[in-house]
XYZ file of C-alpha atoms in Angstrom:
567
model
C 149.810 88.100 66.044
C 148.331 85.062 67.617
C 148.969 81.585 66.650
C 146.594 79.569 65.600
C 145.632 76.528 67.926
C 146.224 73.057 66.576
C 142.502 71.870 66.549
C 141.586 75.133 64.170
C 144.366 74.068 61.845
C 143.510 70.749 61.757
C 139.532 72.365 61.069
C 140.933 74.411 58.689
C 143.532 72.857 56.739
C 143.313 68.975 56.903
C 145.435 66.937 55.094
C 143.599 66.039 51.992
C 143.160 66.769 48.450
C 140.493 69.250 49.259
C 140.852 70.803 52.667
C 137.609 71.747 54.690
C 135.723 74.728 53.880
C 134.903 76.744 56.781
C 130.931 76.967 57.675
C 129.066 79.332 54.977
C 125.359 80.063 54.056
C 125.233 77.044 52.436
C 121.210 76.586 54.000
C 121.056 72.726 54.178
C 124.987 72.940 55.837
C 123.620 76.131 58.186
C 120.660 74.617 59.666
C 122.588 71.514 60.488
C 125.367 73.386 62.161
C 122.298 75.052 64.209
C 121.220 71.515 64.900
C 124.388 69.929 65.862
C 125.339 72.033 69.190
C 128.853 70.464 69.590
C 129.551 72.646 65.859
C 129.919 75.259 67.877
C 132.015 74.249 70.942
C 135.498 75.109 71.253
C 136.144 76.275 68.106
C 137.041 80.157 67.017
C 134.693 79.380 63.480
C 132.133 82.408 62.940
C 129.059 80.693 61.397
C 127.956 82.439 58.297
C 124.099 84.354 59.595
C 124.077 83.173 63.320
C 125.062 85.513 66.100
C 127.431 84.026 68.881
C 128.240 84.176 72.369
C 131.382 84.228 74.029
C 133.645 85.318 76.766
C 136.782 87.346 77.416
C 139.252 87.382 80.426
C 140.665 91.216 80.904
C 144.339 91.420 78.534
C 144.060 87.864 76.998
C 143.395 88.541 73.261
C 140.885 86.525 71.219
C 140.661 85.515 67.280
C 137.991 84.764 65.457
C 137.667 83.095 61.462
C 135.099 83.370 58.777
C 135.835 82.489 55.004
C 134.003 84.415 51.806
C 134.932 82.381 48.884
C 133.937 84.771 45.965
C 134.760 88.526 45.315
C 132.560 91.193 45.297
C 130.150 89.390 48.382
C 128.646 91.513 50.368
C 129.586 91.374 53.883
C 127.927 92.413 57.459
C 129.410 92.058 61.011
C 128.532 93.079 64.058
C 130.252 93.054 67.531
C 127.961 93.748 70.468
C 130.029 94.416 74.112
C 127.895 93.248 76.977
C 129.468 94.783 80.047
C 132.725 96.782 78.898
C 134.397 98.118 76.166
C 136.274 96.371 73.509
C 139.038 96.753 71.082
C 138.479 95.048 67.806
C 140.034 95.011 64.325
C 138.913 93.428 61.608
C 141.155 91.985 58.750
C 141.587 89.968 55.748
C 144.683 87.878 53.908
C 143.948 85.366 51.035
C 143.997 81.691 51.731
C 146.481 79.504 49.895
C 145.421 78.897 46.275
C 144.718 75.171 47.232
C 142.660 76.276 50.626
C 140.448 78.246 48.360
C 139.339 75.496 46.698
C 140.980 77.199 42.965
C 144.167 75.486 42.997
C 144.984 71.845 41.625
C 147.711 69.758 42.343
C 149.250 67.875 45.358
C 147.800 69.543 48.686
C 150.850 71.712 50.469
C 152.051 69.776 53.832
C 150.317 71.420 56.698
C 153.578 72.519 58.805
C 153.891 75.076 55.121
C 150.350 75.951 54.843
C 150.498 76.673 58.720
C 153.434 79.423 58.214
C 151.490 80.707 55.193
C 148.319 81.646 57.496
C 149.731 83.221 60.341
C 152.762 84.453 59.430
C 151.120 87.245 56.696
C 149.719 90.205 59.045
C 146.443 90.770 56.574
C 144.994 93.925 55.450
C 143.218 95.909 57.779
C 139.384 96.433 56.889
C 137.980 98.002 60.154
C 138.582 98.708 63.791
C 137.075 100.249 66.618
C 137.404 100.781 70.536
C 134.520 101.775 72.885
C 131.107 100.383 74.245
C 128.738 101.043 71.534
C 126.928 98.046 69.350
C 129.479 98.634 66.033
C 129.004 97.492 62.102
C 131.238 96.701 59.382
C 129.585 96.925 56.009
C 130.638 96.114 52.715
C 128.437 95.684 49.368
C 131.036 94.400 47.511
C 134.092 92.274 49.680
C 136.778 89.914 48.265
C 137.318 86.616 48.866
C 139.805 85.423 51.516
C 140.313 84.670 55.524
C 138.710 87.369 57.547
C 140.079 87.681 60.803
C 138.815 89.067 63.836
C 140.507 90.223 66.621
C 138.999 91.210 70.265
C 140.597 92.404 73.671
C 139.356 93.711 76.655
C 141.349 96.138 78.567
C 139.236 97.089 81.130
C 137.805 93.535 82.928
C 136.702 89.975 82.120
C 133.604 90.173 79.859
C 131.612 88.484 77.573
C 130.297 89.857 74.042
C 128.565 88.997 70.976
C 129.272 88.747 67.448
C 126.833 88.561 64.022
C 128.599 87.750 60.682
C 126.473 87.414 57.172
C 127.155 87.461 53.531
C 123.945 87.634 52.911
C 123.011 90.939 55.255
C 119.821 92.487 52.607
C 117.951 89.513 53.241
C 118.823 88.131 56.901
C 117.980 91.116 58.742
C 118.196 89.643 62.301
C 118.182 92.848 63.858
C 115.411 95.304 64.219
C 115.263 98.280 61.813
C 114.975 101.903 63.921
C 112.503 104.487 62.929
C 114.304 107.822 61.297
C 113.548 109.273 64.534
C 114.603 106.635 67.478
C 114.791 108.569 70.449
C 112.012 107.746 73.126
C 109.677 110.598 73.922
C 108.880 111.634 77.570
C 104.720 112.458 76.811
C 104.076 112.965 80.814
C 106.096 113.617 83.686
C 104.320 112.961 87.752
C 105.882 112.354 90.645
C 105.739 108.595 90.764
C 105.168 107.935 86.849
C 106.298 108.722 83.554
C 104.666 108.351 80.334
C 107.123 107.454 77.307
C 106.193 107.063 73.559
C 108.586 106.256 70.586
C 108.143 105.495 66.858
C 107.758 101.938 65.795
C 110.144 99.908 64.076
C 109.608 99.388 60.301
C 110.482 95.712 60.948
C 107.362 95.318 62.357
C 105.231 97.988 60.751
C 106.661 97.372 56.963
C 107.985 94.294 56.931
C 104.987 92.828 59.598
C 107.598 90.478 61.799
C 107.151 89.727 64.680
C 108.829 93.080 66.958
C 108.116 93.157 70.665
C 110.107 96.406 72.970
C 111.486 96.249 75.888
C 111.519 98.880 78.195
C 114.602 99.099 81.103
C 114.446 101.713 84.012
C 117.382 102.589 85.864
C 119.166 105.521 88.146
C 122.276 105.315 86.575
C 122.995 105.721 83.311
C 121.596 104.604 80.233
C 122.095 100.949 78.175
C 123.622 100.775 74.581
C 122.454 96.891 74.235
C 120.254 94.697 75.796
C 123.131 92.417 76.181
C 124.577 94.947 78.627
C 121.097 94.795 80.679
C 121.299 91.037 80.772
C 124.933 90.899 82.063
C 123.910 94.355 84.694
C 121.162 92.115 85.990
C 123.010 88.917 86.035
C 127.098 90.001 87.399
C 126.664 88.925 90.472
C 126.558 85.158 89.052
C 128.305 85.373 85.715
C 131.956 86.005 86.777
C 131.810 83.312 89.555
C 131.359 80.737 87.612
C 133.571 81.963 84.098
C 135.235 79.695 81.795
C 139.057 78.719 81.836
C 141.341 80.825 79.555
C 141.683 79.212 76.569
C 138.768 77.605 75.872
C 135.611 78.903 74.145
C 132.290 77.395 74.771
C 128.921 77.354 73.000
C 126.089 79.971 72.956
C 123.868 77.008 73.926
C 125.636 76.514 77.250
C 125.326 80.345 78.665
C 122.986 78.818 81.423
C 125.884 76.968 82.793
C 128.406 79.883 83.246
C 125.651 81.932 85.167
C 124.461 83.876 81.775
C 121.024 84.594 81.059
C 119.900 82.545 78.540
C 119.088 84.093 74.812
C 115.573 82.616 74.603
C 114.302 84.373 78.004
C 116.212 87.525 77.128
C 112.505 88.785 75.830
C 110.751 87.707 78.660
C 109.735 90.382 81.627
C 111.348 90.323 84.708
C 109.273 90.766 87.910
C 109.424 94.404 89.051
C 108.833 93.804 92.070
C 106.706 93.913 95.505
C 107.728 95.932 97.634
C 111.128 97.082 95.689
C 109.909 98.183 92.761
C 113.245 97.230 90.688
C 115.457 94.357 89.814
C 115.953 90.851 91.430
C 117.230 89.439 94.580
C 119.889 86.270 93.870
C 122.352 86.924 96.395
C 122.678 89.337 99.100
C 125.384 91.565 97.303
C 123.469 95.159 96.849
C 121.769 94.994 93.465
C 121.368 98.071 90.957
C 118.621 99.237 90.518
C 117.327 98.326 87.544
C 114.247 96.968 85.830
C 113.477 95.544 82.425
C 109.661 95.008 81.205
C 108.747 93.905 78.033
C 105.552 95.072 76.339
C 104.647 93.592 73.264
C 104.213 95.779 70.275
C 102.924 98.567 71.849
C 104.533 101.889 71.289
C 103.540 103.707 74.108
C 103.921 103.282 78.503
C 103.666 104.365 81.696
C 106.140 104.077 84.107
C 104.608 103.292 86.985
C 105.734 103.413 91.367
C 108.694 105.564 91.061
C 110.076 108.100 93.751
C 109.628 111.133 93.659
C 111.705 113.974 92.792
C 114.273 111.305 91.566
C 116.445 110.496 87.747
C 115.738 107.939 86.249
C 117.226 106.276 82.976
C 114.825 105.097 80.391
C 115.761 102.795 77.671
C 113.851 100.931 74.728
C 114.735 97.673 72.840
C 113.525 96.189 70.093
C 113.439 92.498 69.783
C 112.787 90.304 67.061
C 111.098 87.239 68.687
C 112.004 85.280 65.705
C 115.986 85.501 65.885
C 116.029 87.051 69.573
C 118.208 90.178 68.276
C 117.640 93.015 69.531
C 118.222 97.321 68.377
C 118.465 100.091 70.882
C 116.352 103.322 70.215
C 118.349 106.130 71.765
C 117.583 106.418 75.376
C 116.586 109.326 77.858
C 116.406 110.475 80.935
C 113.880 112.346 83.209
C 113.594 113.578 87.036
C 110.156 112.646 88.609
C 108.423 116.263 90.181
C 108.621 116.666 93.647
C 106.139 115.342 96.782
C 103.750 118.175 96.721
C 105.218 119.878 99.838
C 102.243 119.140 102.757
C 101.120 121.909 104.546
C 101.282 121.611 108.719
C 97.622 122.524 110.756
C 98.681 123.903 113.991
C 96.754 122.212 116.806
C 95.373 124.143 119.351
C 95.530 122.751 123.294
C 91.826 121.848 123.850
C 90.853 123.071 120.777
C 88.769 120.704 118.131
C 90.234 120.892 114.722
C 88.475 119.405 111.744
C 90.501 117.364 108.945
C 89.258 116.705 105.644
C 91.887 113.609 103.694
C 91.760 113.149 100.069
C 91.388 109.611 98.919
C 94.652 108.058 99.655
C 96.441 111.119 101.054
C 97.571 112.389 103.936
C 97.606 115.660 106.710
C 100.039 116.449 108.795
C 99.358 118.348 111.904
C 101.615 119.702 114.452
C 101.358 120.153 118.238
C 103.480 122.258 120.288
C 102.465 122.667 123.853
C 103.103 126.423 125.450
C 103.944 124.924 128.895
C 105.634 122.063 130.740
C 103.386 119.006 130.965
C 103.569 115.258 131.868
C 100.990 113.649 129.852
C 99.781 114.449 126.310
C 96.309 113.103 125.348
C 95.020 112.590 121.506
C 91.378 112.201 120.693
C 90.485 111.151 117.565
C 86.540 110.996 115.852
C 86.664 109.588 112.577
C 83.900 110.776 110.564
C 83.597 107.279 107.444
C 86.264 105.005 107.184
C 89.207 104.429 109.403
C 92.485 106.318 109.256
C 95.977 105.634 110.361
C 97.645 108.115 112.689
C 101.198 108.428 113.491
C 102.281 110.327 116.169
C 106.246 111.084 116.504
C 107.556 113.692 119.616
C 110.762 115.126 118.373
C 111.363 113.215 115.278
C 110.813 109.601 117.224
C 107.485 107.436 116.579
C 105.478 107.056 119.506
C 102.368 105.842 117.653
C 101.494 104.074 114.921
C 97.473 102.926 114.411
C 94.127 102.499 112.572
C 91.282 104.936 114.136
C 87.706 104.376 113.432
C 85.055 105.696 115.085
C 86.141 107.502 118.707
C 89.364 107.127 119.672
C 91.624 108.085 122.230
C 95.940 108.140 122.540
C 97.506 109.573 126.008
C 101.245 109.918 125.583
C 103.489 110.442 127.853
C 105.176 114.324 127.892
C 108.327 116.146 127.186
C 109.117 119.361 128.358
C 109.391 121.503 125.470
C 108.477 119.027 123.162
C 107.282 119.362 119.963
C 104.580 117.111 118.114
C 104.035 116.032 114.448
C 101.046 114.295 113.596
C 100.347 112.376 110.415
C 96.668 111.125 108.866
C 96.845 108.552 106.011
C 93.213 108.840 104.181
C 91.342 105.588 103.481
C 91.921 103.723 99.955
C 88.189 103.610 99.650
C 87.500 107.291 99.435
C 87.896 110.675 100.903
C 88.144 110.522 104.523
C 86.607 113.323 107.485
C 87.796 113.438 111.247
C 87.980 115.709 114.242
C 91.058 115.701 116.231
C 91.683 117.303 120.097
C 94.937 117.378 121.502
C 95.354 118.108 125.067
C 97.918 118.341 127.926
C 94.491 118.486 130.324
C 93.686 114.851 130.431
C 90.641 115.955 132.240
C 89.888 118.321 128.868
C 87.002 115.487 127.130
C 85.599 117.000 124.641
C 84.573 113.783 122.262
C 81.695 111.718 124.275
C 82.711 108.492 125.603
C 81.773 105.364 123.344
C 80.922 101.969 123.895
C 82.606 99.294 121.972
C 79.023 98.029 120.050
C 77.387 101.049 118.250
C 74.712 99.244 116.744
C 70.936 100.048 117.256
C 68.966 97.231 117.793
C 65.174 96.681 116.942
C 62.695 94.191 118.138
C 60.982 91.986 115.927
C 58.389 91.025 118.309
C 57.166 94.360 119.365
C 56.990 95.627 116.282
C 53.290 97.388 115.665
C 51.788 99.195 112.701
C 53.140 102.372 114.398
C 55.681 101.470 116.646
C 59.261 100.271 117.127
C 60.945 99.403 120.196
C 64.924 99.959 119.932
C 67.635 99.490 122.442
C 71.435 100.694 122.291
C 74.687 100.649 124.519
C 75.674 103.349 126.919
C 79.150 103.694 129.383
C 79.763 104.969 132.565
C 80.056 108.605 131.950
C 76.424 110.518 131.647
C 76.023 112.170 128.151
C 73.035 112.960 126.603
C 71.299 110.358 124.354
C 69.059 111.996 121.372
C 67.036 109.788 118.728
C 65.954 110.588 115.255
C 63.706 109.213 112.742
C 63.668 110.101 109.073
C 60.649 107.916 106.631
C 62.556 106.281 103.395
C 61.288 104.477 100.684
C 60.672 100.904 100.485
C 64.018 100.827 97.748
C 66.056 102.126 100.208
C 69.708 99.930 100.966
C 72.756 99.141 102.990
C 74.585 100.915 100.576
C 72.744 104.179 100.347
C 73.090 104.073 104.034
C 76.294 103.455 103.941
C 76.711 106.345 102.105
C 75.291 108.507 104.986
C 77.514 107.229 107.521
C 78.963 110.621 108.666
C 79.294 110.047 112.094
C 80.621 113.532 112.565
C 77.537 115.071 111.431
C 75.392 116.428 114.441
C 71.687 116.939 115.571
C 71.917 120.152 114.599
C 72.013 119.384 110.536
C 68.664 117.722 110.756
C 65.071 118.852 110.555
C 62.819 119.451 113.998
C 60.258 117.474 112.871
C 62.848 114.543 112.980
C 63.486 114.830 116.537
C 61.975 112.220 118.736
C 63.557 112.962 122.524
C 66.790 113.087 123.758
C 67.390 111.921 127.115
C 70.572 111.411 130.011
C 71.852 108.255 130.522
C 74.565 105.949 132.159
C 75.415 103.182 134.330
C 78.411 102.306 137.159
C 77.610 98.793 135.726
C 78.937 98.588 132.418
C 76.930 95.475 132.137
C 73.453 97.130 132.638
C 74.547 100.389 130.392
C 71.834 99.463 127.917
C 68.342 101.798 127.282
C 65.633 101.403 125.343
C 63.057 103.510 123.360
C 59.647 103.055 121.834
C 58.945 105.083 118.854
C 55.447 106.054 118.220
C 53.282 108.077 115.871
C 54.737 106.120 112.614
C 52.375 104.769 109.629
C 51.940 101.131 108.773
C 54.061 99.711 106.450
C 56.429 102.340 106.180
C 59.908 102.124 106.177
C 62.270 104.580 108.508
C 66.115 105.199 109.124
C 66.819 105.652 113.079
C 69.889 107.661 114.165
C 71.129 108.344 117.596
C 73.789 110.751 118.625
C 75.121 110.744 122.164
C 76.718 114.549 123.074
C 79.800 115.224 124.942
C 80.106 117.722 128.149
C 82.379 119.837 125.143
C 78.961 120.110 122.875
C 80.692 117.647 120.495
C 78.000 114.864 118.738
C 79.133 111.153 117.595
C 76.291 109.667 115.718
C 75.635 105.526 116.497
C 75.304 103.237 113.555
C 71.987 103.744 111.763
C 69.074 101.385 111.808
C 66.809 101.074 108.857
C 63.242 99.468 110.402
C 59.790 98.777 109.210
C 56.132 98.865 111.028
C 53.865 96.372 110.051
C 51.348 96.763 107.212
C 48.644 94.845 109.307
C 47.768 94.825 112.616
């Protein structure tokens, strides 16, 4: 039995004709013992309807007072365990006749009334061991001292405790649905859909209910007090308070515990780790909480697949900040849709089609011995990253668009893996040649500039002059004109930027000449072309391709022009 510390006595039984009556739900009394912060500081005094905060070191027991002054009261308590389990025991003995405020007479000296209290053991209402959020109810409890007692075997923790004696019309916490458990509607490989039944705090009794949702690989949460101290332990144990004192709720900032008012708030799930927060470099769990408002249905969003994950949901009263657990669940993300491996060919052109925002793998495995590798690359719209690892380690990493080409350096008996990423735009097309001939070409050589470029000033009511780049190497240069209407855009040309799509998919009468070209001086590499035989005013898209010694076509950037209405 613990002994009661000198400042409680003299709180509890001062000398006087009419000792002190502990706090009760006296309204005017409550609200200023709400008010008045030092109330609560350092004192072992449950206040009747408010829930407290405290802290206990691992073996070092810890008592706790509240009075009911009339039989037949009803009576609610609550202990919450944050971080481990508890042992409590809940009791009652009656107060001296003159401490209950029934007696008359000469006050007993406070040495006598001191024996009284703690020397009777009190009769045992309730008590309970474990980890779960656990209630003591009563509709009908007699007056007296109510004791409670709390140890923690396991480690230093902190916990919280709700007393009422009026628990039919407080209701601080959430009420759960008949049904509480949290549904799993949809199941992907990086997100999961959950739906549960809303409280009838908010939907009968219309106050103001918010849930929060927590995500973690480990197990699930039975309060959100247990989140809170999960997400805060790397700071709350440094900075704990000395045995033997208690402290207020209103100073958990100071000892490194999340505050009670931001317990509702949402934590940053964050870029790029998807989960929890970084406050010191000790490894973190993994573990999220996101509040939602009163919605009663979310998707989980950026998980891994083929992973467990632990879902839990909390209701919160915004008004008192107490919260209810539904009962949680658990679910395993599907698996990566296994990728199937293309099988280059040495020499061989092998067309790739990318959905949006996916990828291809490819593999390469030359037959014979070889000192250099090459990689050409024609992408078709948008660019595309390719990686490029020989034997498991990366030898290339970059974004392709248009012609590109990679030579490696080889391995005998090496093997090649070969990985596309798509575009985040859309759906992405490209030809790729792998080689251990590095004088195998079958892509054309490109200039850096594939524009087409028209001249303003020779411009005629059925002509257009046009220039464009060449290189070094001769290929074969051939033009094509196609009439559009006057609406026509950059976007709906856009649109028909295939670049991989060759002479032969368009119309003879298109056809305007093809021709060889090239220069040894890079700087001179340029041609030009008159196009004749086109009606005034009209407007027409120009395409070139230049074709490679291999019979492969890359098509230039497309020109939309205009003759002249008068001449």
């Amino acid at each position: 039995m613990l002994l009661l510390h000198c400042p409680l006595l003299l709180l509890l039984l001062p000398l006087g004709s009419r000792p002190q009556k502990l706090p009760t739900r006296d309204e005017e009394l409550f609200q200023m013992q709400i008010r008045d912060k030092a109330f609560f500081h350092d004192t072992s005094v449950i206040p009747d309807g408010a829930e407290i905060s405290s802290y206990l070191f691992r073996d070092t027991p810890k008592r706790y007072f509240f009075v009911v002054e009339e039989d037949n009261t009803p009576l609610a308590v609550t202990v919450t365990p944050c971080d481990a389990p508890l042992e409590w025991k809940l009791s009652v003995q009656e107060l001296p006749e003159e401490a209950s405020g029934e007696g008359s007479g000469d006050p007993e000296p406070l040495e006598q009334q001191k024996q009284q209290i703690t020397s009777e053991e009190g009769t045992e209402l309730f008590s309970y061991k474990g980890n779960d959020v656990e209630y003591f109810v009563s509709s009908s409890s007699p007056s007296g001292l109510y004791q409670l007692d709390l140890l923690s075997t396991e480690k230093d923790t902190h916990f919280k405790v709700y007393a009422t004696t009026t628990p039919e019309s407080d209701q601080p916490y959430p009420e759960l649905p008949y049904d509480p458990r949290i549904d799993v509607t949809s199941l992907g490989r990086t997100t999961v859909t959950l739906a549960w039944k809303p409280s009838p705090t908010a939907s009968l009794l219309k106050q103001p209910i918010q849930y929060c949702i927590v995500i973690n690989k480990e197990h699930n949460f039975k309060s959100l007090c247990a989140v809170e101290a999960k997400l805060s332990s790397d700071d709350a144990f440094m900075m704990a308070p000395k045995p033997g004192l208690d402290f207020s709720p209103f100073d958990f900032a100071h000892f490194g515990f999340p505050a009670d008012n931001n317990s509702g708030k949402e934590r940053a799930f964050l870029k790029p780790s998807k989960f929890g927060r970084q406050t010191s470099s000790k490894p973190r769990v993994d573990l999220h909480k996101v509040c939602i408002g009163n919605k009663n249905i979310f998707t989980v969003s950026d998980l891994k697949p083929d992973t467990q994950y632990y879902f839990d949901m909390f209701a919160v009263n915004t008004n008192t900040n107490m919260s209810t657990a539904y009962v949680g669940t658990f679910a395993r993300t599907k698996e990566e849709a296994k990728q199937k491996t293309v099988e280059l060919k040495d020499g061989k052109v092998t067309d790739v089609f990318i959905k949006r925002k996916g990828a291809k793998f490819l593999r390469f495995a030359p037959v014979s011995s070889h000192q250099k590798v090459t990689f050409s690359v024609h992408s078709c719209l948008d660019a595309v990253q390719i990686q490029v690892r020989r034997d498991g380690k990366l030898l290339l990493s970059q974004s392709v668009e248009g012609v590109r080409q990679f030579q490696l350096r080889g391995k005998a008996k090496a093997k090649y893996l070969i990985r596309l990423k798509g575009s985040k735009k859309g759906a992405s097309m490209l030809k790729i040649l792998a080689t251990t001939r590095p004088n195998k070409q079958s892509f054309p050589s490109l200039p850096e500039d594939t524009r087409i470029k028209a001249f303003d000033k020779l411009r005629t009511c059925s002509s257009v002059t046009v220039a464009w780049l060449g290189t070094q190497e001769r290929n074969k240069f051939c033009i094509y004109k196609r009439e559009v209407d006057d609406n026509y855009n950059e976007e709906q040309k856009r649109r028909e930027q295939n670049q991989c799509l060759g002479p032969d998919t368009r119309k003879k009468s298109e056809k305007v000449l093809c021709k060889y070209f090239h220069s040894q001086n890079i700087q001179k590499a340029v041609t030009t072309e008159t196009i004749r035989g086109l009606q005034p005013g009209k407007s027409y898209l120009l395409d070139v391709y230049v074709i490679g010694h291999g019979g492969h076509s890359v098509k230039y950037q497309s020109k939309l022009v205009k003759t002249r209405k008068f001449c």
